[in-house]
Coordinates of C-alpha atoms in Angstrom, one line a residue:
X1 CA 85.8 110.2 69.7
X2 CA 86.6 107.0 67.6
X3 CA 83.2 105.7 68.4
X4 CA 81.5 108.9 67.4
X5 CA 83.4 109.0 64.1
X6 CA 82.4 105.4 63.3
X7 CA 78.8 106.0 64.0
X8 CA 78.8 109.2 61.9
X9 CA 80.4 107.4 59.0
X10 CA 77.8 104.7 59.1
X11 CA 74.9 107.1 59.2
X12 CA 76.4 109.2 56.3
X13 CA 76.7 105.9 54.3
X14 CA 73.0 105.3 54.9
X15 CA 72.1 108.8 53.7
X16 CA 74.4 108.3 50.6
X17 CA 72.7 104.9 49.9
X18 CA 69.2 106.5 50.1
X19 CA 70.2 109.3 47.8
X20 CA 71.9 106.9 45.4
X21 CA 68.7 104.7 45.4
X22 CA 66.7 107.8 44.3
X23 CA 69.3 108.6 41.7
X24 CA 69.3 105.1 40.4
X25 CA 65.5 105.3 39.9
X26 CA 66.0 108.6 38.1
X27 CA 68.7 107.1 35.8
X28 CA 66.4 104.2 34.8
X29 CA 63.7 106.6 33.9
X30 CA 66.1 108.8 31.9
X31 CA 67.1 105.8 29.8
X32 CA 63.6 105.7 28.5
X33 CA 62.2 108.3 26.2
X34 CA 61.8 111.6 28.0
X35 CA 58.5 112.4 29.4
X36 CA 57.1 115.1 31.6
X37 CA 57.9 114.6 35.3
X38 CA 54.9 113.1 36.9
X39 CA 53.4 114.0 40.2
X40 CA 54.4 110.6 41.6
X41 CA 58.1 111.3 40.7
X42 CA 57.9 114.7 42.4
X43 CA 56.5 113.2 45.6
X44 CA 59.2 110.4 45.5
X45 CA 62.1 112.9 45.2
X46 CA 60.6 115.1 48.0
X47 CA 60.4 112.0 50.2
X48 CA 64.0 111.1 49.6
X49 CA 65.1 114.6 50.4
X50 CA 63.0 114.9 53.6
X51 CA 64.3 111.4 54.8
X52 CA 67.9 112.5 54.2
X53 CA 67.3 115.8 56.1
X54 CA 65.7 113.9 59.0
X55 CA 68.6 111.4 59.3
X56 CA 71.1 114.3 59.2
X57 CA 69.2 116.2 61.9
X58 CA 69.2 113.0 64.0
X59 CA 72.9 112.6 63.6
X60 CA 73.6 116.2 64.7
X61 CA 71.3 115.9 67.7
X62 CA 72.9 112.6 68.8
X63 CA 76.4 114.0 68.5
X64 CA 75.5 117.0 70.5
X65 CA 74.0 115.0 73.3
X66 CA 76.9 112.5 73.4
X67 CA 79.4 115.4 73.5
X68 CA 77.7 116.8 76.6
X69 CA 77.8 113.4 78.3
X70 CA 81.6 113.1 77.8
X71 CA 82.3 116.7 78.8
X72 CA 84.4 117.1 82.0
X73 CA 82.4 117.6 85.1
X74 CA 83.9 121.0 85.8
X75 CA 82.8 122.2 82.4
X76 CA 79.2 120.9 82.8
X77 CA 78.9 122.6 86.1
X78 CA 79.9 126.1 85.0
X79 CA 76.3 127.2 84.7
X80 CA 75.3 125.5 87.9
X81 CA 75.2 127.4 91.2
X82 CA 77.2 124.8 93.1
X83 CA 79.1 121.5 92.8
X84 CA 79.6 118.9 95.5
X85 CA 82.8 118.7 97.5
X86 CA 84.8 115.6 96.9
X87 CA 86.2 114.3 100.1
X88 CA 89.6 112.5 100.4
X89 CA 90.4 109.8 102.9
X90 CA 92.3 111.9 105.3
X91 CA 91.0 114.9 108.2
X92 CA 88.9 114.1 106.6
X93 CA 87.1 112.1 104.3
X94 CA 83.6 111.6 104.0
X95 CA 81.1 111.2 101.3
X96 CA 78.5 113.8 102.2
X97 CA 75.0 112.4 102.5
X98 CA 72.2 113.4 100.2
X99 CA 70.2 114.8 103.0
X100 CA 72.5 117.6 104.3
X101 CA 75.8 118.7 102.8
X102 CA 78.3 121.5 102.6
X103 CA 78.9 122.1 98.9
X104 CA 81.2 124.5 97.2
X105 CA 80.9 126.5 94.0
X106 CA 82.2 125.4 90.7
X107 CA 85.8 126.2 89.8
X108 CA 84.8 129.4 88.1
X109 CA 83.6 130.7 91.4
X110 CA 85.7 131.4 94.6
X111 CA 85.8 128.6 97.1
X112 CA 85.0 131.0 99.9
X113 CA 81.5 131.5 98.6
X114 CA 80.7 127.9 99.3
X115 CA 77.3 127.1 100.6
X116 CA 75.8 124.5 103.0
X117 CA 72.9 123.1 101.0
X118 CA 70.2 120.5 101.4
X119 CA 68.2 118.3 99.2
X120 CA 65.9 117.3 101.9
X121 CA 62.5 118.8 102.5
X122 CA 62.3 121.7 105.0
X123 CA 63.6 120.2 108.3
X124 CA 61.4 120.4 111.4
X125 CA 62.0 123.5 113.6
X126 CA 63.5 121.4 116.3
X127 CA 66.1 119.8 114.0
X128 CA 68.9 121.9 115.3
X129 CA 69.3 121.6 119.1
X130 CA 70.7 124.8 120.6
X131 CA 72.5 124.2 123.9
X132 CA 72.9 126.7 126.7
X133 CA 74.4 129.4 124.5
X134 CA 72.7 132.8 124.4
X135 CA 75.0 133.8 121.4
X136 CA 73.1 131.5 119.1
X137 CA 69.6 131.7 120.4
X138 CA 67.3 131.7 117.5
X139 CA 69.7 129.9 115.2
X140 CA 67.8 127.5 112.9
X141 CA 68.8 124.6 110.8
X142 CA 67.9 126.5 107.6
X143 CA 70.2 129.3 108.6
X144 CA 73.2 126.9 108.5
X145 CA 72.0 125.4 105.2
X146 CA 71.8 128.8 103.5
X147 CA 75.0 130.3 104.9
X148 CA 78.2 130.7 102.8
X149 CA 80.8 128.2 104.0
X150 CA 84.4 127.3 103.5
X151 CA 86.0 123.9 103.9
X152 CA 88.8 124.3 106.5
X153 CA 89.6 120.7 107.5
X154 CA 89.1 117.1 106.5
X155 CA 90.1 113.9 108.3
X156 CA 89.1 110.4 109.3
X157 CA 86.6 111.7 111.8
X158 CA 84.8 114.1 109.5
X159 CA 85.0 117.5 107.9
X160 CA 85.1 121.0 109.4
X161 CA 83.7 124.3 107.8
X162 CA 83.9 128.0 108.5
X163 CA 80.3 129.3 108.2
X164 CA 79.5 133.0 107.8
X165 CA 76.0 133.0 109.4
X166 CA 73.7 135.9 108.8
X167 CA 71.1 135.2 111.5
X168 CA 72.5 135.6 114.1
X169 CA 75.4 137.5 112.4
X170 CA 78.5 135.6 113.5
X171 CA 81.2 133.3 112.2
X172 CA 80.7 129.7 113.3
X173 CA 82.7 126.5 112.9
X174 CA 80.6 123.5 111.9
X175 CA 81.9 119.9 112.1
X176 CA 80.3 117.0 110.3
X177 CA 81.0 113.6 111.8
X178 CA 81.0 110.5 109.7
X179 CA 80.5 106.9 110.5
X180 CA 79.4 107.4 114.1
X181 CA 77.1 104.5 114.9
X182 CA 75.2 106.1 117.7
X183 CA 71.5 106.6 118.1
X184 CA 70.2 110.2 118.0
X185 CA 69.0 109.8 121.6
X186 CA 72.4 108.6 122.9
X187 CA 74.1 111.3 120.9
X188 CA 71.8 113.9 122.4
X189 CA 72.5 112.6 125.9
X190 CA 76.2 112.7 125.3
X191 CA 76.2 116.2 124.0
X192 CA 74.1 117.5 126.9
X193 CA 76.5 115.7 129.3
X194 CA 79.5 117.4 127.7
X195 CA 77.7 120.7 127.8
X196 CA 77.3 120.4 131.6
X197 CA 81.0 119.9 132.0
X198 CA 82.0 123.4 130.9
X199 CA 85.5 124.8 131.2
X200 CA 86.5 128.1 129.6
X201 CA 89.5 126.5 127.9
X202 CA 87.4 123.6 126.4
X203 CA 85.5 124.5 123.2
X204 CA 82.0 123.2 123.8
X205 CA 79.3 122.9 121.1
X206 CA 76.8 125.7 120.9
X207 CA 74.3 123.6 119.0
X208 CA 74.0 120.2 117.3
X209 CA 72.0 118.3 114.7
X210 CA 71.6 114.5 114.6
X211 CA 70.0 112.2 112.1
X212 CA 70.7 108.6 111.2
X213 CA 72.8 109.8 108.3
X214 CA 75.0 112.5 109.9
X215 CA 75.9 114.5 112.9
X216 CA 76.6 118.2 112.8
X217 CA 78.2 120.2 115.6
X218 CA 78.3 124.0 115.8
X219 CA 81.1 125.8 117.6
X220 CA 82.4 129.4 118.0
X221 CA 85.0 129.9 115.3
X222 CA 88.6 130.5 116.4
X223 CA 90.5 132.7 114.0
X224 CA 94.1 132.1 115.0
X225 CA 94.6 128.6 113.9
X226 CA 95.9 125.7 116.0
X227 CA 98.8 125.0 118.3
X228 CA 100.2 122.8 115.5
X229 CA 100.3 125.7 113.1
X230 CA 102.0 127.9 115.6
X231 CA 104.7 125.3 116.2
X232 CA 105.2 125.0 112.5
X233 CA 105.6 128.8 112.3
X234 CA 108.6 128.7 114.6
X235 CA 110.5 127.0 111.8
X236 CA 110.2 130.2 109.8
X237 CA 111.2 132.4 112.6
X238 CA 107.8 133.2 114.3
X239 CA 108.2 133.8 118.0
X240 CA 106.9 131.3 120.5
X241 CA 108.7 132.0 123.7
X242 CA 109.3 129.5 126.5
X243 CA 106.9 131.2 129.0
X244 CA 104.1 131.1 126.4
X245 CA 104.7 127.4 125.7
X246 CA 104.8 126.7 129.5
X247 CA 101.5 128.6 130.0
X248 CA 99.9 126.6 127.1
X249 CA 101.0 123.3 128.6
X250 CA 99.6 124.3 132.0
X251 CA 96.3 125.4 130.5
X252 CA 95.8 122.2 128.5
X253 CA 96.7 120.1 131.6
X254 CA 94.3 122.0 133.9
X255 CA 91.5 121.8 131.4
X256 CA 91.9 118.1 130.8
X257 CA 92.1 117.4 134.5
X258 CA 88.8 119.3 135.0
X259 CA 87.1 117.4 132.2
X260 CA 88.3 114.0 133.5
X261 CA 87.0 114.9 136.9
X262 CA 83.6 115.9 135.6
X263 CA 83.2 113.0 133.1
X264 CA 84.8 110.1 135.1
X265 CA 81.5 108.3 135.9
X266 CA 78.0 108.7 134.6
X267 CA 75.2 106.2 134.5
X268 CA 74.1 107.3 131.1
X269 CA 77.4 107.7 129.2
X270 CA 80.1 106.1 131.3
X271 CA 83.5 107.9 131.2
X272 CA 84.1 110.3 128.4
X273 CA 87.7 110.8 127.5
X274 CA 88.8 113.3 124.8
X275 CA 89.8 110.4 122.6
X276 CA 91.6 112.5 120.0
X277 CA 93.8 115.0 121.8
X278 CA 96.6 116.5 119.6
X279 CA 98.1 119.8 118.8
X280 CA 95.9 120.3 115.7
X281 CA 92.9 120.1 118.0
X282 CA 94.2 122.8 120.3
X283 CA 92.8 126.0 118.8
X284 CA 94.0 129.5 119.6
X285 CA 91.8 132.5 120.5
X286 CA 92.3 136.1 119.4
X287 CA 94.5 136.6 122.4
X288 CA 96.4 133.3 121.6
X289 CA 95.0 131.4 124.5
X290 CA 94.5 127.7 123.9
X291 CA 91.1 126.1 123.5
X292 CA 90.7 122.3 123.4
X293 CA 88.4 121.3 120.6
X294 CA 86.6 118.1 119.7
X295 CA 86.4 116.8 123.3
X296 CA 84.5 113.5 123.3
X297 CA 83.8 113.4 119.6
X298 CA 85.8 110.4 118.7
X299 CA 83.4 108.0 116.8
X300 CA 82.3 105.2 119.0
X301 CA 83.9 102.5 116.9
X302 CA 87.4 104.1 117.4
X303 CA 86.8 105.2 121.0
X304 CA 85.6 101.8 122.3
X305 CA 88.9 101.1 123.9
X306 CA 89.7 104.8 124.8
X307 CA 90.2 105.7 128.4
X308 CA 91.8 108.5 130.4
X309 CA 95.3 107.0 130.2
X310 CA 95.3 107.5 126.4
X311 CA 94.5 111.2 127.0
X312 CA 97.5 111.3 129.3
X313 CA 99.7 109.8 126.6
X314 CA 98.4 112.3 124.1
X315 CA 99.1 115.2 126.5
X316 CA 102.7 113.9 126.9
X317 CA 103.2 114.0 123.1
X318 CA 101.9 117.6 123.0
X319 CA 104.4 118.5 125.8
X320 CA 107.2 116.9 123.8
X321 CA 106.2 118.9 120.7
X322 CA 106.3 122.1 122.8
X323 CA 109.8 121.2 124.1
X324 CA 111.4 119.8 121.0
X325 CA 109.7 121.5 118.0
X326 CA 109.4 118.0 116.5
X327 CA 105.9 117.3 115.3
X328 CA 103.7 114.2 115.0
X329 CA 102.2 115.9 111.9
X330 CA 105.6 115.2 110.3
X331 CA 104.8 111.5 110.7
X332 CA 107.4 111.3 113.4
X333 CA 107.2 109.2 116.6
X334 CA 108.3 112.0 118.8
X335 CA 108.0 109.9 122.0
X336 CA 110.3 107.2 120.7
X337 CA 112.8 109.7 119.4
X338 CA 113.0 111.6 122.7
X339 CA 113.4 108.3 124.7
X340 CA 116.2 107.2 122.4
X341 CA 118.1 110.5 122.8
X342 CA 117.7 110.4 126.6
X343 CA 119.1 106.9 126.7
X344 CA 122.3 108.4 125.3
X345 CA 122.2 111.1 128.0
X346 CA 122.1 113.9 125.4
X347 CA 119.3 115.7 127.2
X348 CA 120.0 119.1 125.8
X349 CA 119.9 117.8 122.3
X350 CA 116.1 117.2 122.4
X351 CA 115.2 120.8 123.0
X352 CA 114.0 123.2 120.3
X353 CA 116.9 125.3 119.1
X354 CA 114.6 128.4 119.4
X355 CA 114.3 127.8 123.1
X356 CA 118.1 127.4 123.5
X357 CA 118.7 130.7 121.6
X358 CA 116.1 132.4 123.7
X359 CA 118.0 131.4 126.9
X360 CA 115.1 129.5 128.4
X361 CA 115.9 128.0 131.8
X362 CA 117.4 124.5 131.2
X363 CA 116.5 123.1 134.6
X364 CA 112.8 123.9 134.2
X365 CA 112.8 122.6 130.6
X366 CA 114.3 119.3 131.9
X367 CA 111.6 119.2 134.7
X368 CA 108.8 119.5 132.1
X369 CA 110.6 117.0 129.9
X370 CA 110.5 114.5 132.8
X371 CA 106.7 115.1 133.2
X372 CA 106.2 114.5 129.4
X373 CA 108.3 111.3 129.5
X374 CA 106.2 109.9 132.4
X375 CA 103.0 110.6 130.4
X376 CA 104.2 108.6 127.3
X377 CA 105.2 105.5 129.3
X378 CA 104.4 102.5 127.2
X379 CA 102.6 100.9 130.2
X380 CA 99.2 102.7 130.7
X381 CA 99.0 101.9 134.4
X382 CA 102.5 103.5 135.0
X383 CA 101.3 106.9 133.6
X384 CA 100.4 109.6 136.1
X385 CA 96.7 110.7 136.5
X386 CA 95.9 113.8 134.5
X387 CA 95.4 115.9 137.7
X388 CA 98.9 114.9 138.9
X389 CA 100.3 116.1 135.6
X390 CA 98.5 119.4 136.0
X391 CA 99.9 119.9 139.5
X392 CA 103.5 119.2 138.3
X393 CA 103.3 121.6 135.4
X394 CA 101.8 124.3 137.5
X395 CA 104.7 123.8 139.9
X396 CA 107.1 124.4 137.1
X397 CA 105.2 127.5 136.0
X398 CA 105.2 128.9 139.5
X399 CA 109.0 128.5 139.6
X400 CA 109.3 130.3 136.3
X401 CA 107.1 133.2 137.4
X402 CA 109.1 133.5 140.7
X403 CA 112.3 133.6 138.7
X404 CA 110.9 136.3 136.4
X405 CA 109.8 138.4 139.4
X406 CA 113.3 138.1 140.9
X407 CA 114.8 139.2 137.6
X408 CA 112.5 142.2 137.5
X409 CA 113.4 143.2 141.0
X410 CA 117.1 142.9 140.3
X411 CA 116.7 145.1 137.2
X412 CA 114.8 147.8 139.1
X413 CA 117.3 147.7 142.0
X414 CA 120.2 148.2 139.6
X415 CA 118.8 151.4 138.2

């Protein structure tokens, strides 16, 4: 503003000087005997006037343009249809590329009416590779670009969006992966390999898109949030009973054991671990059944040293979260905390108070705790294989189910 005022003052001074010059000429002539105003004088005064008006108009135009340039971005975008999403450095961070991008409306429009837009020319018809999923047959790249979308997650691996697709009419989840230095051919091979290793409790991609700038993956949208969110809800009194937690643990272990068995050796891809297993990546279906998401989608730079033992450790942490109610999302090293408590032989102290109040069987909780602690052993070779973990958890679940059956029989007999 100071700069604008200074420039305006200078320009006004110039106009004043021009007018004064004209006035000075007029004064000199008035000191002489009065004569009729000549044609030359009329033209001179008209020239001064037009020059002053032109300079004044130039000042107004310059100030208007400079004011728009310094206007806040959100104000400038009010009349635009959309404005680009600014990504932070956490679930998600990623500068969206100029070729393909989810963008949301300006602040005067609801975020839920975001769109997935593109500045690139019409993509080829084969740009979106649809895998063996009859639900999305006929889905085209343009359908995603033109569908309303909502940003639902952002992290180091990329951003996730809820997309309301019209053709076919369904709700999809789309993940954009950043900084994955993998060729389109290798990425396609990897996605097809993952698609072959299907398990009902592992959320597999329905379609994908790959270019040198970005990777997009299309999934079925799960509308009940994540396991992490459900565990957080227990702090405000939401129910998450022991048997439901035990079933969740068994399902995750069984699913991971299946995937490890299918992806342990392949000439084209090598082993493919999950690489990023955590409670926020365990999504819940409409019936609250767990679905493992983002299997094998860890960017290559971060997954170079990943192996199956890291998945076992990650599963152990999830088991500890289920048992204790303590969450890694709270920036807590749950494994270290549990081990330190167990060293003091305060075993019961580690369990979630909600489970204690429910009257969950302490013996079976301790058995599951022992499985979890073996998974988070600091020495990777000392950790059990994932299929062994699945067998142990299933054994605990079977004991729980037998106990429940006996209880039902006892209740019926007492009637």
